[in-house]
N, CA and C of each residue as an Amber inpcrd file, in Angstrom:
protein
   414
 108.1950000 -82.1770000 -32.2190000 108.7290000 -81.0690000 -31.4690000
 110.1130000 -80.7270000 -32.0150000 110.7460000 -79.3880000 -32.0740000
 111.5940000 -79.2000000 -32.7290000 113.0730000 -79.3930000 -32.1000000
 112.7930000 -79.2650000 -30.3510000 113.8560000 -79.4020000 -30.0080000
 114.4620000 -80.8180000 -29.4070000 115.5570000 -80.7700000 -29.8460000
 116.3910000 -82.4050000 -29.7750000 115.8230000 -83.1910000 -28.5110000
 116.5470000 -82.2350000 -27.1660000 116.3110000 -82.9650000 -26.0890000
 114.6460000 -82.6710000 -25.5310000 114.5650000 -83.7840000 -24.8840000
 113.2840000 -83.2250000 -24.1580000 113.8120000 -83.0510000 -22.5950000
 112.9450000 -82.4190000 -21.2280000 112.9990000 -82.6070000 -20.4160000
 112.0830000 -83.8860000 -20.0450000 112.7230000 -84.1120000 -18.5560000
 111.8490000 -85.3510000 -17.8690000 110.4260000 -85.0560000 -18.0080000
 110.2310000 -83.3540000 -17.2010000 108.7030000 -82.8470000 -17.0250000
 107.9410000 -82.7690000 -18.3550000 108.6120000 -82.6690000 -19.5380000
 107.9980000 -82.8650000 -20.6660000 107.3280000 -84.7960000 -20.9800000
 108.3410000 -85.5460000 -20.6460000 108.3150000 -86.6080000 -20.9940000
 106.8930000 -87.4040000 -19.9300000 107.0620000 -86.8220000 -18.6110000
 106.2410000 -87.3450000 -17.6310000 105.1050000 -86.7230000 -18.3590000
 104.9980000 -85.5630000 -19.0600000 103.5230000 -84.9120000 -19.2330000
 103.1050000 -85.5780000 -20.1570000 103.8720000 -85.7910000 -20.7040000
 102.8860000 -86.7070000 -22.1660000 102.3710000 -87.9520000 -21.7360000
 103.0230000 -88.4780000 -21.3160000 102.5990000 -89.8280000 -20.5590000
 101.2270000 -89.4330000 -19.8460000 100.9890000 -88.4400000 -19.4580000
  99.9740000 -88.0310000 -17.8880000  98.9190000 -87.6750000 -19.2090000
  99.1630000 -86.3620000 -20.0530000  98.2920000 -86.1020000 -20.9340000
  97.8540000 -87.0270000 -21.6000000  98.7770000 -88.5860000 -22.2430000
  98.0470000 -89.3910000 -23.0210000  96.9890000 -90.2190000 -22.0810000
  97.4200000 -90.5020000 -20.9910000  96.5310000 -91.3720000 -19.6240000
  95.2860000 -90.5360000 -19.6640000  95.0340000 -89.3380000 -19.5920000
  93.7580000 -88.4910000 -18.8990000  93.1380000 -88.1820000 -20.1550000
  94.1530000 -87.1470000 -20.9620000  93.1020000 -87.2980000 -22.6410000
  92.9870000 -88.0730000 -23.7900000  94.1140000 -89.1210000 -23.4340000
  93.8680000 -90.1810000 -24.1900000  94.5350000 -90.2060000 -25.5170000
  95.3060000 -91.2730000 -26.4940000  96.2990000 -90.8180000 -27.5140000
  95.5480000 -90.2300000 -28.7260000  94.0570000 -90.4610000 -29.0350000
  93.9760000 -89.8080000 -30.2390000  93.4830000 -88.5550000 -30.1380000
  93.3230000 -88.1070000 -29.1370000  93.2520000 -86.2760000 -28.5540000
  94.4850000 -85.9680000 -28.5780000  95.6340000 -86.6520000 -28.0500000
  96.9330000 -85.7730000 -28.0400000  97.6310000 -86.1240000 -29.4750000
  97.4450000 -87.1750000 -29.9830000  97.8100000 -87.2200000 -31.6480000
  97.6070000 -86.3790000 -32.6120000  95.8560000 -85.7900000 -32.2060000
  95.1950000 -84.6370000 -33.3630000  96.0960000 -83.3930000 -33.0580000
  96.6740000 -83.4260000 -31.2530000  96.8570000 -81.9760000 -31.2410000
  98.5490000 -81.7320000 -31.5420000  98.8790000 -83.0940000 -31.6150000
 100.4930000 -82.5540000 -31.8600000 100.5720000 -82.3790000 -33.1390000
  99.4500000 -83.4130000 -34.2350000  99.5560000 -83.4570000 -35.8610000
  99.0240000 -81.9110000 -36.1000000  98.2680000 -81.1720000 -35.2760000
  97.5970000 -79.6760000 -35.8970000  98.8490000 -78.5800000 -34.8050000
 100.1900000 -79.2540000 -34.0780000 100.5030000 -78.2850000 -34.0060000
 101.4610000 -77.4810000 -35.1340000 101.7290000 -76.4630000 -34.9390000
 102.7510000 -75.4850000 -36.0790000 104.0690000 -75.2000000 -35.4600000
 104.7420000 -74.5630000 -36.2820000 106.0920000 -73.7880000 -35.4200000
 105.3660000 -72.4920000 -34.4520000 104.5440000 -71.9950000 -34.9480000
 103.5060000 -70.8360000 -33.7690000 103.3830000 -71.0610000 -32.4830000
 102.4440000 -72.7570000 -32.8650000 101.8880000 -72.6190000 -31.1830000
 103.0380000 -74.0810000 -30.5510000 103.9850000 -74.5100000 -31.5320000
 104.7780000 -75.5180000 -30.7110000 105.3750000 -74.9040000 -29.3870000
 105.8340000 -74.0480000 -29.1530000 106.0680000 -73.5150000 -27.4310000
 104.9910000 -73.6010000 -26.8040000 103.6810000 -73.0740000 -27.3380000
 102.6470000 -73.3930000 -26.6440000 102.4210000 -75.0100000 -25.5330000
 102.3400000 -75.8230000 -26.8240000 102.1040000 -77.0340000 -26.5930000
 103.2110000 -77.5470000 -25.9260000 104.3900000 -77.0390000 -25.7570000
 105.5740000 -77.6900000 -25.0490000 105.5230000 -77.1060000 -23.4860000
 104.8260000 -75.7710000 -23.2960000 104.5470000 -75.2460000 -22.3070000
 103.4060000 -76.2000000 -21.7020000 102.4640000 -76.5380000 -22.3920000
 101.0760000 -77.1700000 -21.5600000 101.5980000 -78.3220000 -20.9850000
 102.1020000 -78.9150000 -21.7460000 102.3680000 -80.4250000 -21.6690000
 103.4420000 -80.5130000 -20.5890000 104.5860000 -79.7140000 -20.5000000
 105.3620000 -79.6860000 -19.2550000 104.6810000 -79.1400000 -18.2180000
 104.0920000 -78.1040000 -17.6910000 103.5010000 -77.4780000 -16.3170000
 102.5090000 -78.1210000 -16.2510000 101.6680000 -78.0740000 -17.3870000
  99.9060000 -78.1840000 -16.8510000  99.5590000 -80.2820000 -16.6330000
 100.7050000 -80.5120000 -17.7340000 100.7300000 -82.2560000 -17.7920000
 101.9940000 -82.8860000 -16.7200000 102.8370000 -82.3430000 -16.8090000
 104.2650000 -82.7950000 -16.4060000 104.2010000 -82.3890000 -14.6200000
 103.9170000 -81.1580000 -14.1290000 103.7780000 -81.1070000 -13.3710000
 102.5260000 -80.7920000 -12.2540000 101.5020000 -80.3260000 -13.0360000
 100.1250000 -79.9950000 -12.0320000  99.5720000 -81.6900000 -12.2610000
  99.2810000 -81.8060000 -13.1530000  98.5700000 -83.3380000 -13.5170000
  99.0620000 -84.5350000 -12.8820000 100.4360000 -84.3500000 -13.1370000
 101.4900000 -85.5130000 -12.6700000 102.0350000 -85.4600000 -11.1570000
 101.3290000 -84.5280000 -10.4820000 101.1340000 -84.8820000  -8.7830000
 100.9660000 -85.6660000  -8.2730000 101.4120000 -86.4170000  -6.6570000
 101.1440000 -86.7720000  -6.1910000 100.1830000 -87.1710000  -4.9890000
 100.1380000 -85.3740000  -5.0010000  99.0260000 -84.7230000  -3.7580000
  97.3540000 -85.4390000  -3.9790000  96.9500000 -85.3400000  -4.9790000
  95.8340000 -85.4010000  -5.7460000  95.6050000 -86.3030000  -6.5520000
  94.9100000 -87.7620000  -6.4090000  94.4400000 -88.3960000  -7.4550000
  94.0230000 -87.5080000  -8.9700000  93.8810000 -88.1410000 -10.3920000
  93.1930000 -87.9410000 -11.4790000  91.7410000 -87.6650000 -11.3070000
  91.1070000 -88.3900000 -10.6150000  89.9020000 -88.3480000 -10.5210000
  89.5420000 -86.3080000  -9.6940000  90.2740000 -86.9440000  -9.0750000
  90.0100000 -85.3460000  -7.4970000  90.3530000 -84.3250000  -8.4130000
  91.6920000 -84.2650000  -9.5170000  92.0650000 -83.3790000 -10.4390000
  90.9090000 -82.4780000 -11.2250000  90.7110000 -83.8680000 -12.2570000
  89.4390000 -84.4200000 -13.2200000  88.3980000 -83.1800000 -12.4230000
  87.5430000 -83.4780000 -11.3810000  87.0450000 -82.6010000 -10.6180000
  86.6900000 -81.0600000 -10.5420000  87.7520000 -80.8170000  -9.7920000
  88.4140000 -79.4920000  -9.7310000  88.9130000 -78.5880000 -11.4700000
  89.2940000 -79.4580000 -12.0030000  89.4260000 -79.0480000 -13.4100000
  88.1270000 -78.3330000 -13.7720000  87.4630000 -79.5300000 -14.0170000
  85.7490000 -79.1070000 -14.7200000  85.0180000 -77.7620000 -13.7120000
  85.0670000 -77.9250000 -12.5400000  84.9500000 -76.4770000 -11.8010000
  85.3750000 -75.3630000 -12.2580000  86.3170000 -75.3540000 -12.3450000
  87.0070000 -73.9650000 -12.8460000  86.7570000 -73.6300000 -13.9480000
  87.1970000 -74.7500000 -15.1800000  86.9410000 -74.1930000 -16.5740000
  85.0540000 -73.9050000 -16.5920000  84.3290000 -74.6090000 -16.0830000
  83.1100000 -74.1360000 -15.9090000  83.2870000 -72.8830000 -15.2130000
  83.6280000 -72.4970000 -14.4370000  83.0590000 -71.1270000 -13.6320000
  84.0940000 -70.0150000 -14.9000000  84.8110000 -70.5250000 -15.6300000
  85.3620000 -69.5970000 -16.6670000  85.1050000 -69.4060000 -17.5420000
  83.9830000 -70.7450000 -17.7700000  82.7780000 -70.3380000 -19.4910000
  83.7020000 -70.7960000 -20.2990000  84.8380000 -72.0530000 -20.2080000
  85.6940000 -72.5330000 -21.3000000  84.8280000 -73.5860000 -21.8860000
  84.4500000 -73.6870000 -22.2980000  83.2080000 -74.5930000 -22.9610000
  83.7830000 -75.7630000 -23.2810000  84.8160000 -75.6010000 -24.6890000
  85.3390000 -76.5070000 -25.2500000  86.1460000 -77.5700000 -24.3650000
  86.6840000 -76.6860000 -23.4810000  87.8630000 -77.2530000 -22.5030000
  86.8170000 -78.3730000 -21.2640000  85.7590000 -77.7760000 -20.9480000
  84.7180000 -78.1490000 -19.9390000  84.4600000 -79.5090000 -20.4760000
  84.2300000 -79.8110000 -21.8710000  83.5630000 -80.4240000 -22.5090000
  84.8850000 -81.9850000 -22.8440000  85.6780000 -81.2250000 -23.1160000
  87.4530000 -82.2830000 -22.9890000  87.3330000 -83.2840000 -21.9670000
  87.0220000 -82.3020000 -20.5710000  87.4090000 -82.7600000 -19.5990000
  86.3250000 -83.5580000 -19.3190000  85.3990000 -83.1890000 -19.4620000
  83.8810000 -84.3610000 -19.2850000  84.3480000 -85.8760000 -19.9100000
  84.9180000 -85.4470000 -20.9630000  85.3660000 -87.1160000 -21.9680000
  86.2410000 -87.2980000 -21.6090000  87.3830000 -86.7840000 -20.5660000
  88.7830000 -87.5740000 -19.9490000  87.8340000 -88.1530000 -18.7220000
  87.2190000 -88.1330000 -18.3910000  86.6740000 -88.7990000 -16.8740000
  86.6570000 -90.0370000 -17.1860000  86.1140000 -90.7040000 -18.2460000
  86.2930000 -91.7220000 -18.8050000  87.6100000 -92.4860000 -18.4390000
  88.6030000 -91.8010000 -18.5210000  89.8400000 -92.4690000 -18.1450000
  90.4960000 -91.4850000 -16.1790000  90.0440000 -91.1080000 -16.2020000
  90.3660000 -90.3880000 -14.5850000  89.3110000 -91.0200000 -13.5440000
  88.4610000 -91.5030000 -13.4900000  87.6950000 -91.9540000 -12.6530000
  87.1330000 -91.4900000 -11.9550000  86.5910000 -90.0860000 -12.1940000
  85.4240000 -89.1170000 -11.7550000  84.3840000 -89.5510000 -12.9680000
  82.8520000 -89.6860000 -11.8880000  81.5870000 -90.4540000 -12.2410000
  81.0650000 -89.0900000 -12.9090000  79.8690000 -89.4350000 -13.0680000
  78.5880000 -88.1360000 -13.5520000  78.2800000 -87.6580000 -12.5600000
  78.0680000 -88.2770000 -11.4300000  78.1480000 -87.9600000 -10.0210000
  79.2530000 -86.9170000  -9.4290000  80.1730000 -86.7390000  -9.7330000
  81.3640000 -86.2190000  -9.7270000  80.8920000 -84.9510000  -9.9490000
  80.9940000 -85.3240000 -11.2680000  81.0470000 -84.1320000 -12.2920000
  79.9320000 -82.9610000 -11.6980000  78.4060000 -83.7020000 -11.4860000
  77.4880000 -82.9480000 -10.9640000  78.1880000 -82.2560000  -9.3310000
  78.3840000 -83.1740000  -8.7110000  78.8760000 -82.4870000  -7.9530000
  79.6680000 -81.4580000  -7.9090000  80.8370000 -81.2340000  -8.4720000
  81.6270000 -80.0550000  -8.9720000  80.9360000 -78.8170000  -9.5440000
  79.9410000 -79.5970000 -10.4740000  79.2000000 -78.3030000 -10.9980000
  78.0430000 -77.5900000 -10.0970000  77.9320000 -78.0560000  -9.1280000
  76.8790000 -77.6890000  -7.9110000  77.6640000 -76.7550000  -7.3910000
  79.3770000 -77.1060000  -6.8150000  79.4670000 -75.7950000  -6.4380000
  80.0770000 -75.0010000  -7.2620000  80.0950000 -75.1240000  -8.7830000
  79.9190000 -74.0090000  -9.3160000  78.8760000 -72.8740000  -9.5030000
  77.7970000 -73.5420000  -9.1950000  76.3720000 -72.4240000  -8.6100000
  76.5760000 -71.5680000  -8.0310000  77.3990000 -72.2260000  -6.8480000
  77.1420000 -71.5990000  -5.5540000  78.5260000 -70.6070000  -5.4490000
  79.5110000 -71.2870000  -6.2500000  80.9230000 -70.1720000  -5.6010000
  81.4330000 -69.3620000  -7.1270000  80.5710000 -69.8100000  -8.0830000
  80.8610000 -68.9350000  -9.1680000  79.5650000 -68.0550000 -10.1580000
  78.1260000 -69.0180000  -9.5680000  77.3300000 -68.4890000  -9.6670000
  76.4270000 -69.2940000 -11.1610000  75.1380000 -69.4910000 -11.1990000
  74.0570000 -70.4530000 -11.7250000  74.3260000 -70.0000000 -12.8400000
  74.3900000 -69.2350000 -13.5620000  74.4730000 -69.1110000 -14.9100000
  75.6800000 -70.1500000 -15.6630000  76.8610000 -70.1600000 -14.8340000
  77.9330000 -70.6410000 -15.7930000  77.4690000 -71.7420000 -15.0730000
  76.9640000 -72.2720000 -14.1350000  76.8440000 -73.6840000 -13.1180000
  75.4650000 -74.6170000 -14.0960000  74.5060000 -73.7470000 -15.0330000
  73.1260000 -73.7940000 -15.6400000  74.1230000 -74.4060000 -17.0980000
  74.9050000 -73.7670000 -17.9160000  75.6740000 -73.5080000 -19.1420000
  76.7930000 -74.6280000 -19.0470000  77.2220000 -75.0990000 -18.0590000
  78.3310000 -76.0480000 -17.8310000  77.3110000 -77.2550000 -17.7230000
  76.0820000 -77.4180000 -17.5200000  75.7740000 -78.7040000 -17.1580000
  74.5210000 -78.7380000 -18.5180000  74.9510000 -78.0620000 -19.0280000
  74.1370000 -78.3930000 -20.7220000  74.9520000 -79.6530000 -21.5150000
  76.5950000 -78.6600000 -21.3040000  77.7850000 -79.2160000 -21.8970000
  77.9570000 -80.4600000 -21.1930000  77.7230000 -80.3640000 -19.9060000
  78.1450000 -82.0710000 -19.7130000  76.9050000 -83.1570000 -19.6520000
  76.0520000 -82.4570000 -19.7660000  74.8450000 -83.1630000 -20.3770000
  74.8890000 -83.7650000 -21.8490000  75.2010000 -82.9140000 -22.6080000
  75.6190000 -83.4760000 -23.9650000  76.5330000 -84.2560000 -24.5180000
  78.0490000 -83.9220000 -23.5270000  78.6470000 -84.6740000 -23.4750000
  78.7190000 -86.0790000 -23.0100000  78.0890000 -86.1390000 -22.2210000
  78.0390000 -87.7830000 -21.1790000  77.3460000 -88.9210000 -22.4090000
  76.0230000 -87.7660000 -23.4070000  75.1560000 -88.4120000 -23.6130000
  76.2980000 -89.2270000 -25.0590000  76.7160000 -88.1700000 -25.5040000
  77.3820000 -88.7910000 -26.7510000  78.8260000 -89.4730000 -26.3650000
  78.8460000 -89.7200000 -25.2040000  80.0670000 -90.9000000 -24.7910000
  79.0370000 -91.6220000 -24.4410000  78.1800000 -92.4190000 -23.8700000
  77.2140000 -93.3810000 -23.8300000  76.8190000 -93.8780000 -25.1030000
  76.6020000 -92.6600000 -26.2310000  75.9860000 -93.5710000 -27.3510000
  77.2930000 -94.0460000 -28.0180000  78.3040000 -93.1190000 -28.5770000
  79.9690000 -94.0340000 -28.6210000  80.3170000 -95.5300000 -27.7460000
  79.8020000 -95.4210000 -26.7820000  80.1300000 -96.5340000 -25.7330000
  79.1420000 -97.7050000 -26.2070000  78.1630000 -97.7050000 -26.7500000
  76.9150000 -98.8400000 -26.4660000  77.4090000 -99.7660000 -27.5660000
  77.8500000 -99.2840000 -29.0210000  78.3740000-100.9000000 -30.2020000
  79.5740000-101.6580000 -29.2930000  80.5320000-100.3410000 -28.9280000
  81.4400000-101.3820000 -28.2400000  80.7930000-102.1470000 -26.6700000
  79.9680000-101.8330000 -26.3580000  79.5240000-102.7930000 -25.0880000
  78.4420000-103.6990000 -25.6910000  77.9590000-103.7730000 -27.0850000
  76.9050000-104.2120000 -27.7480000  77.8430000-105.8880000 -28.3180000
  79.0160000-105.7810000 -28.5980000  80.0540000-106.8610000 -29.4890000
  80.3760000-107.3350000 -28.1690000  80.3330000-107.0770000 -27.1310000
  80.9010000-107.5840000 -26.0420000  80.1240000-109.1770000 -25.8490000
């Protein structure tokens, strides 16, 4: 990052962003950021990490949740698909997840609720098969 000081809300977000997406998601994205989108990324990481994430109101998990709702009912695919593989570390189940996406049926409507649960279908499946050598050496 280019600038000297950081804020706290920056510092708390990274911490929150490395906990939920984990360090080699936030490693790829600070090594691919530029001088372009570095405000970008200094913006996410303070509001969306530093302060929505880093609440107290709301467990990770309840977050985790509500996250995947929305970016599903918004057709963010990629983002839908992030958040499916942070559950892993937030502690929202498949159970969860289905649940959330149920009432995306209902309050955003079956198409993106049908299209979101492809993505976390695919997703779950290829964190299970990632997961099985390391539970296999165990």
């Amino acid at each position: 990052m280019a600038e000297a000081t950081t804020s706290n809300r920056f510092e708390q977000g990274m911490v929150t962003r490395r906990k939920v997406l984990g360090d080699a998601h936030v490693d790829r994205a600070q090594a691919a950021s530029t001088a372009f989108d570095e405000p970008f990324q200094r913006l996410i990481t303070e509001s969306a990490w530093g302060n929505v994430w880093s609440g107290e109101q709301w467990t990770k998990r309840e977050r985790s949740m509500v996250t995947i709702a929305l970016l599903a009912a918004l057709g963010q695919d990629e983002e839908v698909a992030m958040h499916v593989r942070a559950t892993a570390n937030t502690g929202a189940s498949e159970e969860d997840i289905r649940e959330a996406l149920m009432h995306v049926a209902i309050y955003a409507g079956v198409p993106a609720a049908n299209h979101a649960f492809k993505i976390a279908k695919s997703t779950l499946a290829e964190m299970r098969a990632t997961a099985l050598p390391q539970e296999e050496k165990k």
